[in-house]
Coordinates of C-alpha atoms in Angstrom, one line a residue:
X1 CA -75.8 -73.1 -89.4
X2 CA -76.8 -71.9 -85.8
X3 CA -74.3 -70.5 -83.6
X4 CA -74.3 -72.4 -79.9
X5 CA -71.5 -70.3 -78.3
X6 CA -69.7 -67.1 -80.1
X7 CA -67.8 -64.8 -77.9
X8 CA -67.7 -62.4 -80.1
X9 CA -71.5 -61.7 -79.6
X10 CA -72.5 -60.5 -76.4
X11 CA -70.1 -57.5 -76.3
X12 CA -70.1 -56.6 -79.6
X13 CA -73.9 -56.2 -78.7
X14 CA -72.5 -54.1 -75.7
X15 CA -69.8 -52.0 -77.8
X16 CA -72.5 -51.3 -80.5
X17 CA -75.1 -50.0 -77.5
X18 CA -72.6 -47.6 -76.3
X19 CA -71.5 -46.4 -79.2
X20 CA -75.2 -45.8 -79.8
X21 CA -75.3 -44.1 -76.7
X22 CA -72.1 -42.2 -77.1
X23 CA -74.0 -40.9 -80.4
X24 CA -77.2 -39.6 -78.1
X25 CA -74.7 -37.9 -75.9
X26 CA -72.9 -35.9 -78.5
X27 CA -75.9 -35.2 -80.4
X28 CA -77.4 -33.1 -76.9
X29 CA -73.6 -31.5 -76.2
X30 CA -73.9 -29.8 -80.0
X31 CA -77.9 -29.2 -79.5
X32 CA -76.7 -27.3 -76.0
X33 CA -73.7 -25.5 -77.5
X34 CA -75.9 -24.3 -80.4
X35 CA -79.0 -22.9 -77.9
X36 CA -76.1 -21.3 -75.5
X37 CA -74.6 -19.6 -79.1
X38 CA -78.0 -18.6 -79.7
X39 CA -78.7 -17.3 -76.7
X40 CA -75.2 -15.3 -76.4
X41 CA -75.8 -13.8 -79.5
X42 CA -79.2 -13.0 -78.7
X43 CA -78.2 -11.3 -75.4
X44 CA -75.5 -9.6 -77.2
X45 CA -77.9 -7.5 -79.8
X46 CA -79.8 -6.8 -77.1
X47 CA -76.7 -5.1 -75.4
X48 CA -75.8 -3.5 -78.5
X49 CA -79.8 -2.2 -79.1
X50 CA -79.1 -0.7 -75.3
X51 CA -75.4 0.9 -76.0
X52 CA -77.2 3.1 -78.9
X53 CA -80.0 3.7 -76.5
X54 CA -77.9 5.6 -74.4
X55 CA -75.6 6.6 -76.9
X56 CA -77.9 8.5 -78.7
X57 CA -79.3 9.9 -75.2
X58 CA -75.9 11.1 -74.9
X59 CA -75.6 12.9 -77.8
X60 CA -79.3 14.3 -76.9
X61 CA -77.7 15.9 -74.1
X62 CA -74.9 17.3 -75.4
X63 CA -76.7 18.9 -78.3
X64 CA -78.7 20.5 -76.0
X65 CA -75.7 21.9 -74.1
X66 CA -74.3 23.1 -77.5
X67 CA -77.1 24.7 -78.4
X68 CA -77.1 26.5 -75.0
X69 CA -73.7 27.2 -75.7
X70 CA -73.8 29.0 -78.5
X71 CA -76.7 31.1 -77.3
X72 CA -74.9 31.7 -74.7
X73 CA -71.7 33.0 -77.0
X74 CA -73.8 35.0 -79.3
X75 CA -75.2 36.9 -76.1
X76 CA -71.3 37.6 -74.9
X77 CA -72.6 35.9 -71.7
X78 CA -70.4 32.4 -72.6
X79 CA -66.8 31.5 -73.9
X80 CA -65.8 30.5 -77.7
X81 CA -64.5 27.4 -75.8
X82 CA -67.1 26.0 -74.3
X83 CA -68.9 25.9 -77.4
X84 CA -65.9 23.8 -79.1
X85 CA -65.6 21.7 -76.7
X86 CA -69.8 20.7 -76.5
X87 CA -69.3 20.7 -80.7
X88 CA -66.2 18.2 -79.7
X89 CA -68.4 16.6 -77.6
X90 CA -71.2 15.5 -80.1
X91 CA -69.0 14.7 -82.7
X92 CA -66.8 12.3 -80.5
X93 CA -70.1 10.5 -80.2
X94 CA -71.1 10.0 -84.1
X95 CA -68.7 7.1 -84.8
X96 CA -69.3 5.2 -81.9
X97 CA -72.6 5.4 -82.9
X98 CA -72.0 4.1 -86.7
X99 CA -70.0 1.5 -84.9
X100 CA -72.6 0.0 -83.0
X101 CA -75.2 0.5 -86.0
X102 CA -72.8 -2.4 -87.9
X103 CA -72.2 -4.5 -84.6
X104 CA -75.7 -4.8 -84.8
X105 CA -76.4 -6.1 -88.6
X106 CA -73.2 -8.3 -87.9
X107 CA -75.0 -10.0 -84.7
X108 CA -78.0 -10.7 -86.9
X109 CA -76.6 -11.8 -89.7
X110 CA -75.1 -14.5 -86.9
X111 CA -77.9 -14.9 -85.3
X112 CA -80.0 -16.0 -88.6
X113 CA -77.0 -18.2 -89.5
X114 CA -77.6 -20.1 -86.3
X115 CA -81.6 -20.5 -86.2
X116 CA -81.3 -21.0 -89.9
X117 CA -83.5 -18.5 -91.4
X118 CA -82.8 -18.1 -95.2
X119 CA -84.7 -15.1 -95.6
X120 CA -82.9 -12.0 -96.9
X121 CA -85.4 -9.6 -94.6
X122 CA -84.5 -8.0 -91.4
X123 CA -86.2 -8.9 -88.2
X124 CA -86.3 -6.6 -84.9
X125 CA -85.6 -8.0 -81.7
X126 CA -88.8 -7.2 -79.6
X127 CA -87.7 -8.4 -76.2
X128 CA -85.5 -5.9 -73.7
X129 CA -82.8 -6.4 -71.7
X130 CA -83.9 -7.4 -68.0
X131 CA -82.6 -9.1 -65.7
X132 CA -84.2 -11.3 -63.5
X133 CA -83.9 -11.7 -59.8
X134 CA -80.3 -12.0 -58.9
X135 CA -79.7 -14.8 -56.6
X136 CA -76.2 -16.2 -55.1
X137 CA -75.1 -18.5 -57.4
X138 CA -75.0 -22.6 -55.9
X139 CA -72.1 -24.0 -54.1
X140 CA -69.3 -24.9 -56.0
X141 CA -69.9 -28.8 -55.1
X142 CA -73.2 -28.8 -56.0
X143 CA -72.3 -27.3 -59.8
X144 CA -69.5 -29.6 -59.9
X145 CA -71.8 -32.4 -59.5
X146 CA -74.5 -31.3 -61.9
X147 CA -71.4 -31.2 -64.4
X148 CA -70.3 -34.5 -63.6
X149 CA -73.7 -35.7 -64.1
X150 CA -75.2 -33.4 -66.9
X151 CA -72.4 -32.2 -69.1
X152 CA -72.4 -34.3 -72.1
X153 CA -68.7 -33.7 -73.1
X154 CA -67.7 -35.6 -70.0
X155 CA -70.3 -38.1 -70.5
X156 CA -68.8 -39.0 -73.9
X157 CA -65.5 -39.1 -72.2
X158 CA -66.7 -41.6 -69.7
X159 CA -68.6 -43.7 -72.3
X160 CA -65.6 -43.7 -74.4
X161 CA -63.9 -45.6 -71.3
X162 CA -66.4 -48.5 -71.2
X163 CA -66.4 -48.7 -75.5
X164 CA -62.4 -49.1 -74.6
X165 CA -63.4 -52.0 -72.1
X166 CA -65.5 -53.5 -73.9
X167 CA -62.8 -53.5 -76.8
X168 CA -61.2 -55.4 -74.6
X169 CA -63.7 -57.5 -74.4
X170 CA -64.2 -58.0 -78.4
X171 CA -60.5 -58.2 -79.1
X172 CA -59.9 -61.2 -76.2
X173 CA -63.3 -63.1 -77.8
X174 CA -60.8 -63.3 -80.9
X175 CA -58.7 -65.9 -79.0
X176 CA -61.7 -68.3 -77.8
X177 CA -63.4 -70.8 -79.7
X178 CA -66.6 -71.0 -81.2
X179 CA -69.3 -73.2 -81.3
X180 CA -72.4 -73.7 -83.8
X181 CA -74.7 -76.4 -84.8
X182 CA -75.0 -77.6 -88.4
X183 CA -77.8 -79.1 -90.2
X184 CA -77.9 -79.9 -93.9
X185 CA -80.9 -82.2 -95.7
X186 CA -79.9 -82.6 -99.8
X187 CA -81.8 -84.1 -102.4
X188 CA -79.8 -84.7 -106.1
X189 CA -80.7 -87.4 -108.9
X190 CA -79.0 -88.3 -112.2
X191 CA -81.0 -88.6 -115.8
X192 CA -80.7 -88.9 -119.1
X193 CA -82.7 -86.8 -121.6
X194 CA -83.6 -84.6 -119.3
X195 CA -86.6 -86.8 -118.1
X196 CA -86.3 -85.5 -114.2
X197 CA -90.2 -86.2 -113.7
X198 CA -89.5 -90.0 -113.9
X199 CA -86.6 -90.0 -112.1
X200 CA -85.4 -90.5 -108.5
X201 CA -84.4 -88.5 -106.2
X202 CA -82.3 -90.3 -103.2
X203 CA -82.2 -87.7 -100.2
X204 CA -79.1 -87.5 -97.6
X205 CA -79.1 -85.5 -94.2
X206 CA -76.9 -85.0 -91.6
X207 CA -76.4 -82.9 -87.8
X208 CA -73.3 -82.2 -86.3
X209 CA -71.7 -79.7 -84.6
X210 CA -68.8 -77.5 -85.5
X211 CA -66.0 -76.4 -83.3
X212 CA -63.7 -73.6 -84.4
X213 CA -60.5 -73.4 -82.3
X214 CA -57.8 -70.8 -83.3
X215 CA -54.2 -71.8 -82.7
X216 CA -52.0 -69.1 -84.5
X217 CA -53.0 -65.8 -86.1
X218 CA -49.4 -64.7 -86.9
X219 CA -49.6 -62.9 -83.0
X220 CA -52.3 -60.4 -84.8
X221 CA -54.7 -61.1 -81.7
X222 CA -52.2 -60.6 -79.2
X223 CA -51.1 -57.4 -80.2
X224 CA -55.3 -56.1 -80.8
X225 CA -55.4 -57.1 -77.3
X226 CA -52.4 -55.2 -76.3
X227 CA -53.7 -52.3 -78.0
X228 CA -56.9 -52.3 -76.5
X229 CA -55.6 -52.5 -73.4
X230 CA -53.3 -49.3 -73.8
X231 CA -56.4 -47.3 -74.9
X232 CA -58.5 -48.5 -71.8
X233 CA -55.4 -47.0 -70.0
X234 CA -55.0 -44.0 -72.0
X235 CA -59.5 -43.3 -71.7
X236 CA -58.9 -44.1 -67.8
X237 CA -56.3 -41.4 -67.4
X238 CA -58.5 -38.8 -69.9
X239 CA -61.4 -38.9 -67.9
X240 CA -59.1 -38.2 -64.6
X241 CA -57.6 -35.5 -66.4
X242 CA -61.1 -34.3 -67.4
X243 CA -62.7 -34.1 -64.3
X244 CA -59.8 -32.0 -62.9
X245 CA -59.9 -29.7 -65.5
X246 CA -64.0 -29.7 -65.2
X247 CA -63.5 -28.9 -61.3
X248 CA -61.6 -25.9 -62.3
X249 CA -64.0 -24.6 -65.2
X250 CA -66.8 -25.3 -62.3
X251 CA -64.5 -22.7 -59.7
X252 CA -63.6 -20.3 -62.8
X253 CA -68.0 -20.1 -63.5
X254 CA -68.7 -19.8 -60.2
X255 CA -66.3 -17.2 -59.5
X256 CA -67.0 -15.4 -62.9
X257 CA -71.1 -14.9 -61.3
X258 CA -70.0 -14.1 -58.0
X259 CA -67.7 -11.2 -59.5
X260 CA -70.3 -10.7 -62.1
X261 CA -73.3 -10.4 -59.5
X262 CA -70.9 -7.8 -56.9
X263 CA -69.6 -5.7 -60.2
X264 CA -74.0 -5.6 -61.0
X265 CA -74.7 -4.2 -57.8
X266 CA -71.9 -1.9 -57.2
X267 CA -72.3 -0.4 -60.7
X268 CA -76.2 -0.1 -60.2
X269 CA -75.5 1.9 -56.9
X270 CA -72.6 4.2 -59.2
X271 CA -75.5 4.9 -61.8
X272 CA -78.0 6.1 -59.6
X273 CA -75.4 8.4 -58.0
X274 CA -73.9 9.4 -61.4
X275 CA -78.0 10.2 -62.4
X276 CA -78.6 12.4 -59.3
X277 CA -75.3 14.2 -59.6
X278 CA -75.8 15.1 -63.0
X279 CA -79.4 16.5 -62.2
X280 CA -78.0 18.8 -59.7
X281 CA -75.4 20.2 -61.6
X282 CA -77.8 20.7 -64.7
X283 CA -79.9 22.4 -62.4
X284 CA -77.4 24.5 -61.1
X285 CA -75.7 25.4 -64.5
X286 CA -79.2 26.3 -65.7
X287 CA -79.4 28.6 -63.1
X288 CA -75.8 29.6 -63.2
X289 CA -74.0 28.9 -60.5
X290 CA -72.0 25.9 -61.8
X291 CA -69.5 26.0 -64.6
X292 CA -69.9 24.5 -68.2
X293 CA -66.9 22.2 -67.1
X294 CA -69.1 20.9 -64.2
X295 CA -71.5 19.7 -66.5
X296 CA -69.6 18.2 -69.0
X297 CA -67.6 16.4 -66.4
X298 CA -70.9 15.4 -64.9
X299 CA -72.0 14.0 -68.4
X300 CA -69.1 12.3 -68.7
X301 CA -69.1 10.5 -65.3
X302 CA -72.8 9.2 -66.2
X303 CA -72.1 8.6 -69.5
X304 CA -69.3 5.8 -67.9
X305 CA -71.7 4.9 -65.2
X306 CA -74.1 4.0 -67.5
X307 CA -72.1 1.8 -70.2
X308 CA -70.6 -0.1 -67.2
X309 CA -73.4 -1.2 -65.2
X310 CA -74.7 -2.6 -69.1
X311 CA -71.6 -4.0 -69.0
X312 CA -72.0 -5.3 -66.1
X313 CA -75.3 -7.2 -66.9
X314 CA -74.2 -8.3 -70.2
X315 CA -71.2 -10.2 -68.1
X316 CA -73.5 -11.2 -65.3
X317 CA -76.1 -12.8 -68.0
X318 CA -73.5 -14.0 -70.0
X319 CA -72.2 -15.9 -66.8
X320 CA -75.3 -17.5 -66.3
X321 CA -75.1 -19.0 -69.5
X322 CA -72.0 -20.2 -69.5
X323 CA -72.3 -21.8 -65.9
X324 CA -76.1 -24.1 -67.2
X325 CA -74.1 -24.5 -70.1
X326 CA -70.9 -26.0 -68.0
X327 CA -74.0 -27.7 -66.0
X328 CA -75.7 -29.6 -68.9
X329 CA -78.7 -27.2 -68.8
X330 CA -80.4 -26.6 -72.2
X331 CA -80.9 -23.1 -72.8
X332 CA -85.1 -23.1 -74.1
X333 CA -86.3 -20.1 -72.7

């Protein structure tokens, strides 16, 4: 039997290639959510490795005003409260400290989870957090094209469209005939005694073709066409939806670097200002003329200064990521 004509062929041949295809496409949208996860959670121990950096700087510093303190009580040249509050001080940093000690060995124990290391050991980040050379992030049409192009969710979305048209396709091929070529050569004898060597064997052939028309499937076609039809319909109006709510993740990303970028700069400026001020003042407190309260304050305000403007590169980094993400861009560096 050779099929001749079979409707049924050519676009189940098509439906299988984009489903193959559709297959490709969600493989690289997990492969690119998994590197991004990576990457986040890389950046974020990083941050954290940073935060208790300067924490423990922090706690540095006010140690070393509590010891002055307290030197300076037990000469009668200070007050009992300044030493409490520098003691307040130091301890008020401790937990904060334990706190980020555990955010850490939660990160990695993440982190491992999503390279797949089975290992029990600890590992140690080597790298540090920089940032490279800010730039102004690309015009909102120009992401929102990349995404239409490179994001692989929408690409799914789109190829799920054709697979519904090409449904289409297979279920109407259920309603058309079908034709094939047959061929049969036989060869049979009858015997007695089971002498078959001596006997013969009269052959009969024949060639036709075969038409197969279908007249009534209890309405089952009809209604697989119907509902093919409605999920065509229903892909067509997903993908419109989608790329409506991709042009407003596109203007959320785009607006999330810009802030992100500004909030770097401005804090970066606030740092080196809080840095300066609280050299002054510790040169001036040394020397007498400011108040302990002047230098706590001062501590204080570079103390904030400095966990903002990490925050602000952990946001600005984190931004980037989630913009080549949005993009299609997998993350390998």
């Amino acid at each position: 039997v050779q099929p001749l004509y079979n409707p049924l062929a050519y676009p189940s041949m098509q439906y299988a290639q984009l489903s193959q295809q559709e297959s490709a496409l969600a493989r690289r949208a997990k492969e690119i959510e998994v590197l991004s996860e990576i990457k986040e959670t890389y950046l974020r121990i990083l941050v954290l490795q940073e935060r208790i950096r300067l924490t423990e700087e922090s706690i540095a510093r006010n140690q070393k005003v509590l010891q002055d303190s307290r030197l300076l009580f037990l000469q009668g040249k200070g007050l009992r409260v300044d030493t409490l509050r520098a003691y307040t001080s130091v301890k008020n940093l401790e937990p904060e400290l334990v706190k980020l000690t555990y955010a850490i060995q939660t990160g990695k124990l993440q982190l491992r989870a999503l390279v797949g290391l089975d290992s029990p050991e600890d590992f140690i980040l080597t790298d540090s957090l920089t940032i490279p050379l800010a730039g102004s992030p690309p015009a909102e049409e120009v992401a929102y094209a990349a995404a239409l192009s490179h994001n692989p969710a929408f690409g799914i979305l789109r190829l799920r469209t054709q697979l519904a048209k090409q449904n289409v396709r297979v279920t109407s091929a259920l309603r058309k005939p079908s034709l094939s070529l047959l061929a049969q050569y036989q060869v049979q004898t009858q015997t007695r005694d089971l002498e078959y060597g001596n006997a013969h064997y009269p052959s009969s052939s024949f060639v036709g073709l075969q038409l197969s028309v279908p007249l009534f499937a209890g309405l089952g076609n009809q209604a697989r066409v119907r509902k093919a039809e409605l999920s065509r319909h229903q892909s067509d109006l997903e993908v419109h939806h989608a790329q409506e709510k991709l042009r407003a993740l596109v203007h959320a990303a785009i607006a999330g670097n810009k802030e992100a970028l500004l909030r770097l700069d401005n804090t970066a400026v606030v740092l080196e200002t809080a840095r300066l001020s609280y050299s002054i003042i510790q040169y001036r407190y040394k020397n007498g003329i400011s108040p302990r309260l002047e230098l706590t304050d001062a501590e204080l305000a570079l103390s904030t200064a400095q966990s903002n403007y990490l925050e602000a590169v952990y946001d600005y980094l984190s931004a980037q990521i989630a913009l080549r993400k949005l993009t299609g861009v997998r993350e390998m560096d």
